[in-house]
PDB file of C-alpha atoms in Angstrom:
ATOM      1  CA  MET A   1     106.063 126.690  95.128  1.00 87.00           C
ATOM      2  CA  ILE A   2     105.251 123.411  96.408  1.00 92.00           C
ATOM      3  CA  LYS A   3     108.037 122.258  98.677  1.00 95.00           C
ATOM      4  CA  THR A   4     108.118 118.077  98.075  1.00 96.00           C
ATOM      5  CA  LEU A   5     110.091 114.920  99.350  1.00 97.00           C
ATOM      6  CA  ILE A   6     111.154 112.101  98.342  1.00 97.00           C
ATOM      7  CA  ILE A   7     111.377 109.262 100.803  1.00 96.00           C
ATOM      8  CA  GLU A   8     112.671 106.232  98.837  1.00 95.00           C
ATOM      9  CA  ASP A   9     115.177 103.744  99.517  1.00 93.00           C
ATOM     10  CA  GLU A  10     115.592 102.463  95.739  1.00 92.00           C
ATOM     11  CA  LYS A  11     118.364 104.446  93.718  1.00 92.00           C
ATOM     12  CA  PRO A  12     116.646 103.645  90.063  1.00 92.00           C
ATOM     13  CA  ALA A  13     113.691 104.151  91.455  1.00 91.00           C
ATOM     14  CA  ALA A  14     114.253 107.292  93.144  1.00 94.00           C
ATOM     15  CA  ARG A  15     116.037 108.778  90.600  1.00 94.00           C
ATOM     16  CA  LYS A  16     113.299 107.902  88.728  1.00 93.00           C
ATOM     17  CA  LEU A  17     110.877 109.718  91.101  1.00 94.00           C
ATOM     18  CA  GLU A  18     112.967 112.898  91.117  1.00 95.00           C
ATOM     19  CA  ARG A  19     112.951 113.049  86.579  1.00 95.00           C
ATOM     20  CA  LEU A  20     109.091 112.993  86.568  1.00 94.00           C
ATOM     21  CA  ILE A  21     109.103 115.787  89.656  1.00 94.00           C
ATOM     22  CA  SER A  22     111.105 117.472  87.507  1.00 94.00           C
ATOM     23  CA  LEU A  23     108.396 117.240  84.426  1.00 94.00           C
ATOM     24  CA  PHE A  24     106.605 119.557  87.023  1.00 93.00           C
ATOM     25  CA  PRO A  25     107.999 123.713  87.261  1.00 93.00           C
ATOM     26  CA  ASP A  26     105.618 124.127  89.965  1.00 92.00           C
ATOM     27  CA  LEU A  27     107.282 120.877  92.306  1.00 94.00           C
ATOM     28  CA  GLU A  28     110.359 122.142  93.983  1.00 95.00           C
ATOM     29  CA  LEU A  29     112.640 118.981  95.305  1.00 96.00           C
ATOM     30  CA  VAL A  30     114.238 119.943  98.643  1.00 96.00           C
ATOM     31  CA  ALA A  31     115.600 116.681  99.338  1.00 97.00           C
ATOM     32  CA  THR A  32     115.164 112.845  98.607  1.00 97.00           C
ATOM     33  CA  LEU A  33     115.223 110.111 101.990  1.00 97.00           C
ATOM     34  CA  ASN A  34     116.512 106.507 101.728  1.00 94.00           C
ATOM     35  CA  SER A  35     115.381 105.536 105.422  1.00 95.00           C
ATOM     36  CA  VAL A  36     113.578 105.467 108.587  1.00 94.00           C
ATOM     37  CA  GLU A  37     116.535 107.429 110.273  1.00 95.00           C
ATOM     38  CA  GLU A  38     117.527 109.001 107.940  1.00 97.00           C
ATOM     39  CA  GLY A  39     113.678 110.407 108.014  1.00 96.00           C
ATOM     40  CA  VAL A  40     113.057 111.209 111.578  1.00 96.00           C
ATOM     41  CA  ASP A  41     116.927 113.090 111.572  1.00 96.00           C
ATOM     42  CA  TRP A  42     115.173 115.517 108.810  1.00 97.00           C
ATOM     43  CA  PHE A  43     111.750 115.963 109.973  1.00 96.00           C
ATOM     44  CA  GLN A  44     113.343 116.823 113.168  1.00 95.00           C
ATOM     45  CA  ASN A  45     116.051 119.440 111.612  1.00 96.00           C
ATOM     46  CA  ASN A  46     113.969 121.054 108.413  1.00 96.00           C
ATOM     47  CA  PRO A  47     110.595 122.774 107.979  1.00 95.00           C
ATOM     48  CA  HIS A  48     108.161 119.990 106.377  1.00 95.00           C
ATOM     49  CA  PRO A  49     106.763 119.817 102.895  1.00 95.00           C
ATOM     50  CA  ASP A  50     104.025 120.863 101.758  1.00 92.00           C
ATOM     51  CA  LEU A  51     103.737 117.116  99.746  1.00 94.00           C
ATOM     52  CA  ILE A  52     105.459 113.860 100.464  1.00 94.00           C
ATOM     53  CA  PHE A  53     106.336 111.267  97.824  1.00 95.00           C
ATOM     54  CA  SER A  54     106.979 108.241 100.150  1.00 92.00           C
ATOM     55  CA  ASP A  55     107.648 104.524  99.375  1.00 90.00           C
ATOM     56  CA  ILE A  56     106.526 102.401 102.346  1.00 85.00           C
ATOM     57  CA  VAL A  57     108.763  99.272 102.965  1.00 83.00           C
ATOM     58  CA  LEU A  58     112.289 100.751 103.339  1.00 89.00           C
ATOM     59  CA  GLY A  59     115.481  98.879 104.219  1.00 87.00           C
ATOM     60  CA  ASP A  60     114.758  99.452 108.211  1.00 90.00           C
ATOM     61  CA  GLY A  61     111.528  99.666 108.761  1.00 87.00           C
ATOM     62  CA  LEU A  62     108.081 101.409 107.328  1.00 86.00           C
ATOM     63  CA  SER A  63     107.804 104.818 106.517  1.00 89.00           C
ATOM     64  CA  PHE A  64     104.674 105.067 109.203  1.00 86.00           C
ATOM     65  CA  ASP A  65     107.363 104.646 111.760  1.00 90.00           C
ATOM     66  CA  ILE A  66     108.696 108.193 110.854  1.00 94.00           C
ATOM     67  CA  PHE A  67     105.732 110.262 110.858  1.00 89.00           C
ATOM     68  CA  GLU A  68     104.638 107.889 114.424  1.00 87.00           C
ATOM     69  CA  LYS A  69     107.670 109.489 115.835  1.00 92.00           C
ATOM     70  CA  ILE A  70     107.545 112.975 114.265  1.00 92.00           C
ATOM     71  CA  PRO A  71     104.264 113.973 113.505  1.00 89.00           C
ATOM     72  CA  THR A  72     103.997 116.284 110.190  1.00 88.00           C
ATOM     73  CA  LYS A  73     101.061 117.963 108.358  1.00 84.00           C
ATOM     74  CA  SER A  74     102.901 117.202 105.020  1.00 88.00           C
ATOM     75  CA  PHE A  75     100.391 115.688 102.788  1.00 86.00           C
ATOM     76  CA  MET A  76     101.851 112.437 101.215  1.00 88.00           C
ATOM     77  CA  ILE A  77     101.384 110.992  97.688  1.00 89.00           C
ATOM     78  CA  TYR A  78     102.378 107.020  98.518  1.00 86.00           C
ATOM     79  CA  THR A  79     104.560 104.399  95.984  1.00 85.00           C
ATOM     80  CA  THR A  80     103.753 101.111  96.751  1.00 76.00           C
ATOM     81  CA  ALA A  81     103.912  97.304  95.444  1.00 69.00           C
ATOM     82  CA  PHE A  82     102.621  96.530  98.651  1.00 58.00           C
ATOM     83  CA  ASP A  83      98.615  96.289  98.561  1.00 54.00           C
ATOM     84  CA  GLN A  84      98.195  95.101 102.776  1.00 54.00           C
ATOM     85  CA  TYR A  85      99.349  98.815 103.555  1.00 57.00           C
ATOM     86  CA  THR A  86      96.828 100.779 101.719  1.00 58.00           C
ATOM     87  CA  LEU A  87      94.764 101.849 104.380  1.00 55.00           C
ATOM     88  CA  LYS A  88      97.102 102.574 106.713  1.00 55.00           C
ATOM     89  CA  ALA A  89      98.009 105.216 104.331  1.00 54.00           C
ATOM     90  CA  PHE A  90      94.954 106.901 104.043  1.00 57.00           C
ATOM     91  CA  LYS A  91      94.690 107.454 107.585  1.00 54.00           C
ATOM     92  CA  LEU A  92      97.702 109.121 107.489  1.00 56.00           C
ATOM     93  CA  ASN A  93      97.293 112.059 105.311  1.00 60.00           C
ATOM     94  CA  SER A  94      97.143 110.062 102.140  1.00 70.00           C
ATOM     95  CA  ILE A  95      96.374 111.840  98.809  1.00 76.00           C
ATOM     96  CA  ASP A  96      96.914 109.319  96.630  1.00 80.00           C
ATOM     97  CA  TYR A  97      98.739 105.661  96.284  1.00 76.00           C
ATOM     98  CA  LEU A  98     100.530 105.159  93.723  1.00 81.00           C
ATOM     99  CA  LEU A  99     101.477 101.357  92.467  1.00 77.00           C
ATOM    100  CA  LYS A 100     105.386 100.673  91.529  1.00 79.00           C
ATOM    101  CA  PRO A 101     106.553 100.971  88.577  1.00 81.00           C
ATOM    102  CA  ILE A 102     105.285 104.210  88.278  1.00 86.00           C
ATOM    103  CA  MET A 103     103.750 106.011  85.414  1.00 86.00           C
ATOM    104  CA  GLU A 104     104.226 109.273  84.372  1.00 89.00           C
ATOM    105  CA  GLU A 105     100.186 109.482  83.460  1.00 90.00           C
ATOM    106  CA  ASP A 106      99.384 107.898  87.307  1.00 88.00           C
ATOM    107  CA  LEU A 107     101.908 110.329  89.060  1.00 89.00           C
ATOM    108  CA  GLU A 108      99.902 113.363  87.063  1.00 91.00           C
ATOM    109  CA  LYS A 109      96.811 112.371  88.142  1.00 89.00           C
ATOM    110  CA  ALA A 110      97.661 112.542  91.560  1.00 88.00           C
ATOM    111  CA  ILE A 111      99.367 116.068  91.688  1.00 91.00           C
ATOM    112  CA  ASN A 112      96.792 117.506  90.044  1.00 89.00           C
ATOM    113  CA  LYS A 113      94.174 115.564  92.843  1.00 84.00           C
ATOM    114  CA  PHE A 114      96.682 117.406  95.048  1.00 86.00           C
ATOM    115  CA  LYS A 115      96.353 120.404  93.305  1.00 85.00           C
ATOM    116  CA  SER A 116      92.768 120.190  92.792  1.00 79.00           C
ATOM    117  CA  PHE A 117      92.440 120.734  96.588  1.00 70.00           C
ATOM    118  CA  LEU A 118      94.263 123.860  96.785  1.00 69.00           C
ATOM    119  CA  PRO A 119      92.531 127.818  96.326  1.00 57.00           C
ATOM    120  CA  SER A 120      93.496 129.444  93.276  1.00 53.00           C
ATOM    121  CA  ASP A 121      95.766 131.914  95.955  1.00 48.00           C
ATOM    122  CA  SER A 122      97.595 128.514  96.429  1.00 43.00           C
ATOM    123  CA  ALA A 123      97.003 129.562 100.585  1.00 45.00           C
ATOM    124  CA  TYR A 124      95.667 126.636 101.537  1.00 45.00           C
ATOM    125  CA  ASN A 125      93.704 125.890 104.409  1.00 48.00           C
ATOM    126  CA  THR A 126      94.734 122.770 106.024  1.00 49.00           C
ATOM    127  CA  MET A 127      91.752 121.675 107.106  1.00 50.00           C
ATOM    128  CA  GLU A 128      89.760 122.406 104.286  1.00 48.00           C
ATOM    129  CA  ILE A 129      92.112 120.015 102.402  1.00 48.00           C
ATOM    130  CA  LYS A 130      91.484 116.997 105.305  1.00 50.00           C
ATOM    131  CA  SER A 131      87.388 117.699 105.028  1.00 51.00           C
ATOM    132  CA  LEU A 132      88.209 117.331 101.073  1.00 47.00           C
ATOM    133  CA  ILE A 133      90.192 114.310 101.014  1.00 49.00           C
ATOM    134  CA  LYS A 134      87.857 112.875 103.433  1.00 51.00           C
ATOM    135  CA  GLU A 135      85.157 112.790 101.006  1.00 49.00           C
ATOM    136  CA  GLU A 136      87.770 111.145  98.414  1.00 47.00           C
ATOM    137  CA  LYS A 137      88.365 108.075 100.435  1.00 49.00           C
ATOM    138  CA  GLN A 138      85.028 106.970 101.056  1.00 46.00           C
ATOM    139  CA  LYS A 139      84.236 106.297  97.219  1.00 63.00           C
ATOM    140  CA  LEU A 140      87.804 103.711  97.177  1.00 73.00           C
ATOM    141  CA  SER A 141      86.739 102.419  93.623  1.00 79.00           C
ATOM    142  CA  ARG A 142      89.858  99.383  93.381  1.00 79.00           C
ATOM    143  CA  ILE A 143      91.564  96.900  96.008  1.00 83.00           C
ATOM    144  CA  LEU A 144      94.896  94.902  95.806  1.00 77.00           C
ATOM    145  CA  VAL A 145      94.607  91.393  96.473  1.00 83.00           C
ATOM    146  CA  LYS A 146      97.332  89.361  96.234  1.00 79.00           C
ATOM    147  CA  ILE A 147      96.945  85.113  94.588  1.00 82.00           C
ATOM    148  CA  GLY A 148     100.037  83.539  95.627  1.00 79.00           C
ATOM    149  CA  TYR A 149     102.655  86.050  95.193  1.00 72.00           C
ATOM    150  CA  ASN A 150     101.213  87.688  92.574  1.00 76.00           C
ATOM    151  CA  LEU A 151      98.743  91.298  92.982  1.00 75.00           C
ATOM    152  CA  LYS A 152      95.068  91.858  91.195  1.00 83.00           C
ATOM    153  CA  ILE A 153      93.268  95.032  90.968  1.00 83.00           C
ATOM    154  CA  VAL A 154      89.806  94.400  92.105  1.00 89.00           C
ATOM    155  CA  GLN A 155      87.102  96.975  91.089  1.00 89.00           C
ATOM    156  CA  THR A 156      85.527  97.893  93.978  1.00 92.00           C
ATOM    157  CA  ALA A 157      81.699  98.027  91.155  1.00 93.00           C
ATOM    158  CA  GLU A 158      82.400  94.404  90.638  1.00 96.00           C
ATOM    159  CA  VAL A 159      82.095  93.252  94.210  1.00 97.00           C
ATOM    160  CA  SER A 160      78.788  91.972  95.251  1.00 98.00           C
ATOM    161  CA  CYS A 161      79.742  91.986  98.889  1.00 98.00           C
ATOM    162  CA  PHE A 162      82.082  91.533 101.421  1.00 97.00           C
ATOM    163  CA  TYR A 163      82.265  89.162 104.764  1.00 97.00           C
ATOM    164  CA  SER A 164      84.249  88.494 107.424  1.00 96.00           C
ATOM    165  CA  GLU A 165      84.793  84.616 108.137  1.00 95.00           C
ATOM    166  CA  SER A 166      87.417  82.599 110.556  1.00 92.00           C
ATOM    167  CA  LYS A 167      88.853  87.080 111.474  1.00 90.00           C
ATOM    168  CA  ILE A 168      89.406  87.227 107.449  1.00 93.00           C
ATOM    169  CA  VAL A 169      87.425  89.573 105.403  1.00 94.00           C
ATOM    170  CA  TYR A 170      86.630  88.451 101.919  1.00 96.00           C
ATOM    171  CA  LEU A 171      85.202  90.200  98.760  1.00 96.00           C
ATOM    172  CA  GLN A 172      83.163  87.859  96.023  1.00 97.00           C
ATOM    173  CA  THR A 173      83.160  88.432  92.974  1.00 97.00           C
ATOM    174  CA  LYS A 174      81.640  87.084  89.592  1.00 96.00           C
ATOM    175  CA  GLU A 175      84.916  84.617  89.391  1.00 94.00           C
ATOM    176  CA  ARG A 176      85.641  83.692  92.902  1.00 95.00           C
ATOM    177  CA  ASN A 177      86.227  85.457  96.111  1.00 95.00           C
ATOM    178  CA  TYR A 178      89.553  86.818  97.747  1.00 94.00           C
ATOM    179  CA  PRO A 179      91.062  87.526 101.002  1.00 92.00           C
ATOM    180  CA  THR A 180      91.323  91.565 102.023  1.00 89.00           C
ATOM    181  CA  ASP A 181      93.214  92.871 104.190  1.00 81.00           C
ATOM    182  CA  PHE A 182      90.573  94.948 105.436  1.00 85.00           C
ATOM    183  CA  THR A 183      88.404  94.882 108.488  1.00 89.00           C
ATOM    184  CA  LEU A 184      84.969  95.235 107.213  1.00 92.00           C
ATOM    185  CA  ASP A 185      84.569  98.675 110.101  1.00 90.00           C
ATOM    186  CA  GLU A 186      87.742  99.652 108.044  1.00 83.00           C
ATOM    187  CA  LEU A 187      85.889  99.137 104.694  1.00 89.00           C
ATOM    188  CA  GLN A 188      83.192 100.975 106.095  1.00 87.00           C
ATOM    189  CA  GLU A 189      85.342 104.242 105.689  1.00 81.00           C
ATOM    190  CA  VAL A 190      86.816 104.186 102.603  1.00 80.00           C
ATOM    191  CA  LEU A 191      83.829 102.929 100.306  1.00 88.00           C
ATOM    192  CA  ASP A 192      80.808 104.508  98.526  1.00 88.00           C
ATOM    193  CA  GLU A 193      77.976 104.349 101.091  1.00 90.00           C
ATOM    194  CA  LYS A 194      75.602 105.046  98.586  1.00 92.00           C
ATOM    195  CA  THR A 195      76.538 101.469  97.014  1.00 95.00           C
ATOM    196  CA  PHE A 196      77.714  99.492  99.588  1.00 96.00           C
ATOM    197  CA  PHE A 197      75.518  98.592 103.038  1.00 97.00           C
ATOM    198  CA  ARG A 198      76.321  96.589 106.241  1.00 97.00           C
ATOM    199  CA  VAL A 199      73.777  94.631 106.703  1.00 97.00           C
ATOM    200  CA  ASN A 200      75.008  92.815 109.846  1.00 97.00           C
ATOM    201  CA  ARG A 201      78.515  92.294 111.742  1.00 96.00           C
ATOM    202  CA  GLN A 202      79.200  89.508 108.885  1.00 97.00           C
ATOM    203  CA  PHE A 203      78.060  90.867 105.809  1.00 98.00           C
ATOM    204  CA  MET A 204      77.995  94.109 103.468  1.00 98.00           C
ATOM    205  CA  ILE A 205      76.571  94.468 100.851  1.00 98.00           C
ATOM    206  CA  ASN A 206      76.985  96.015  96.903  1.00 97.00           C
ATOM    207  CA  SER A 207      73.180  97.464  96.109  1.00 97.00           C
ATOM    208  CA  ASN A 208      74.029  97.104  92.391  1.00 97.00           C
ATOM    209  CA  PHE A 209      74.004  92.861  93.001  1.00 97.00           C
ATOM    210  CA  ILE A 210      70.766  92.677  94.829  1.00 97.00           C
ATOM    211  CA  ARG A 211      68.699  89.996  93.496  1.00 96.00           C
ATOM    212  CA  ASN A 212      65.661  89.626  95.862  1.00 97.00           C
ATOM    213  CA  ILE A 213      64.889  90.634  99.277  1.00 97.00           C
ATOM    214  CA  HIS A 214      62.895  88.975 101.828  1.00 96.00           C
ATOM    215  CA  THR A 215      60.602  90.716 104.259  1.00 94.00           C
ATOM    216  CA  SER A 216      59.292  87.347 106.348  1.00 92.00           C
ATOM    217  CA  PRO A 217      59.972  85.883 109.013  1.00 92.00           C
ATOM    218  CA  TYR A 218      62.662  88.453 108.642  1.00 94.00           C
ATOM    219  CA  TYR A 219      64.737  90.467 105.946  1.00 97.00           C
ATOM    220  CA  LYS A 220      66.820  88.157 104.227  1.00 96.00           C
ATOM    221  CA  VAL A 221      69.012  89.516 100.685  1.00 97.00           C
ATOM    222  CA  GLU A 222      70.186  86.834  97.896  1.00 97.00           C
ATOM    223  CA  MET A 223      72.965  88.425  95.906  1.00 97.00           C
ATOM    224  CA  GLU A 224      73.709  87.170  92.779  1.00 96.00           C
ATOM    225  CA  PHE A 225      77.135  86.158  94.467  1.00 96.00           C
ATOM    226  CA  GLN A 226      77.832  85.132  97.622  1.00 95.00           C
ATOM    227  CA  PRO A 227      79.363  82.775  99.519  1.00 95.00           C
ATOM    228  CA  GLU A 228      76.529  79.743 100.836  1.00 93.00           C
ATOM    229  CA  GLU A 229      75.809  80.784 104.138  1.00 94.00           C
ATOM    230  CA  GLU A 230      72.387  83.478 104.376  1.00 96.00           C
ATOM    231  CA  ILE A 231      72.920  86.769 104.391  1.00 97.00           C
ATOM    232  CA  THR A 232      69.992  88.275 107.251  1.00 97.00           C
ATOM    233  CA  VAL A 233      69.464  91.826 107.763  1.00 97.00           C
ATOM    234  CA  SER A 234      70.386  92.251 111.497  1.00 96.00           C
ATOM    235  CA  ARG A 235      66.882  93.645 113.490  1.00 95.00           C
ATOM    236  CA  ASP A 236      68.696  96.868 114.546  1.00 95.00           C
ATOM    237  CA  ARG A 237      69.655  97.792 110.784  1.00 95.00           C
ATOM    238  CA  VAL A 238      66.536  97.179 109.172  1.00 96.00           C
ATOM    239  CA  LYS A 239      64.957 100.579 109.023  1.00 95.00           C
ATOM    240  CA  ASP A 240      68.441 102.367 107.821  1.00 96.00           C
ATOM    241  CA  PHE A 241      68.877  99.434 105.597  1.00 96.00           C
ATOM    242  CA  LYS A 242      65.187 100.278 104.109  1.00 95.00           C
ATOM    243  CA  GLU A 243      66.051 104.237 103.852  1.00 95.00           C
ATOM    244  CA  TRP A 244      69.364 103.191 102.497  1.00 96.00           C
ATOM    245  CA  LEU A 245      67.615 101.294  99.266  1.00 94.00           C
ATOM    246  CA  SER A 246      65.074 103.794  98.906  1.00 90.00           C
ATOM    247  CA  ARG A 247      67.905 106.820  98.043  1.00 83.00           C
TER     248      ARG A 247
END
């Protein structure tokens, strides 16, 4: 049995998640917690579960605060309506994150992803799982962005480039650009390196949107969709850039 825990401060959401988890006979729900304070106390006094379903924004803080005080080897499936915490969730033993309201089919996919990391005898090795998760994280397929009070899912396959301007990183699509909560360094950790390349400190480009490459007097890349600023390849990146193009 997979020992499972819920951290959720909204009672209707907690009840729905409890009901959905009950549909999986190999998941055993050991507790439902609803605050950072309760979480810290519980983790100090109980065996840690195998899998945690956790909201991020709780009434008395962020669920991340629990695990900064009480480190755990448990794996997380985060449930959230807030895109700005996605990368931090990836860094804290996260298997997946689910955007509220949670749909049964999305929950099933996340649970199956966790199970896919388990050997057939279920005696899983934590380091082995973390290694597999790391590989998974390098292929982030979608990014949540805010437009006013609304959220929009942008597929990374639709992003021509990411660029930094006035300490904000934007993604560029055919339609427009969108501000993100990532840094370019963070994006390098979670994007598919076969598709995206950091050409300089300011730009990361998608190979599928390259229109032209000028090589003299310096390497300059023209993208199908890009901001007005010129995109050049740093001299110390030219060799890696050419190798990346030939993959």
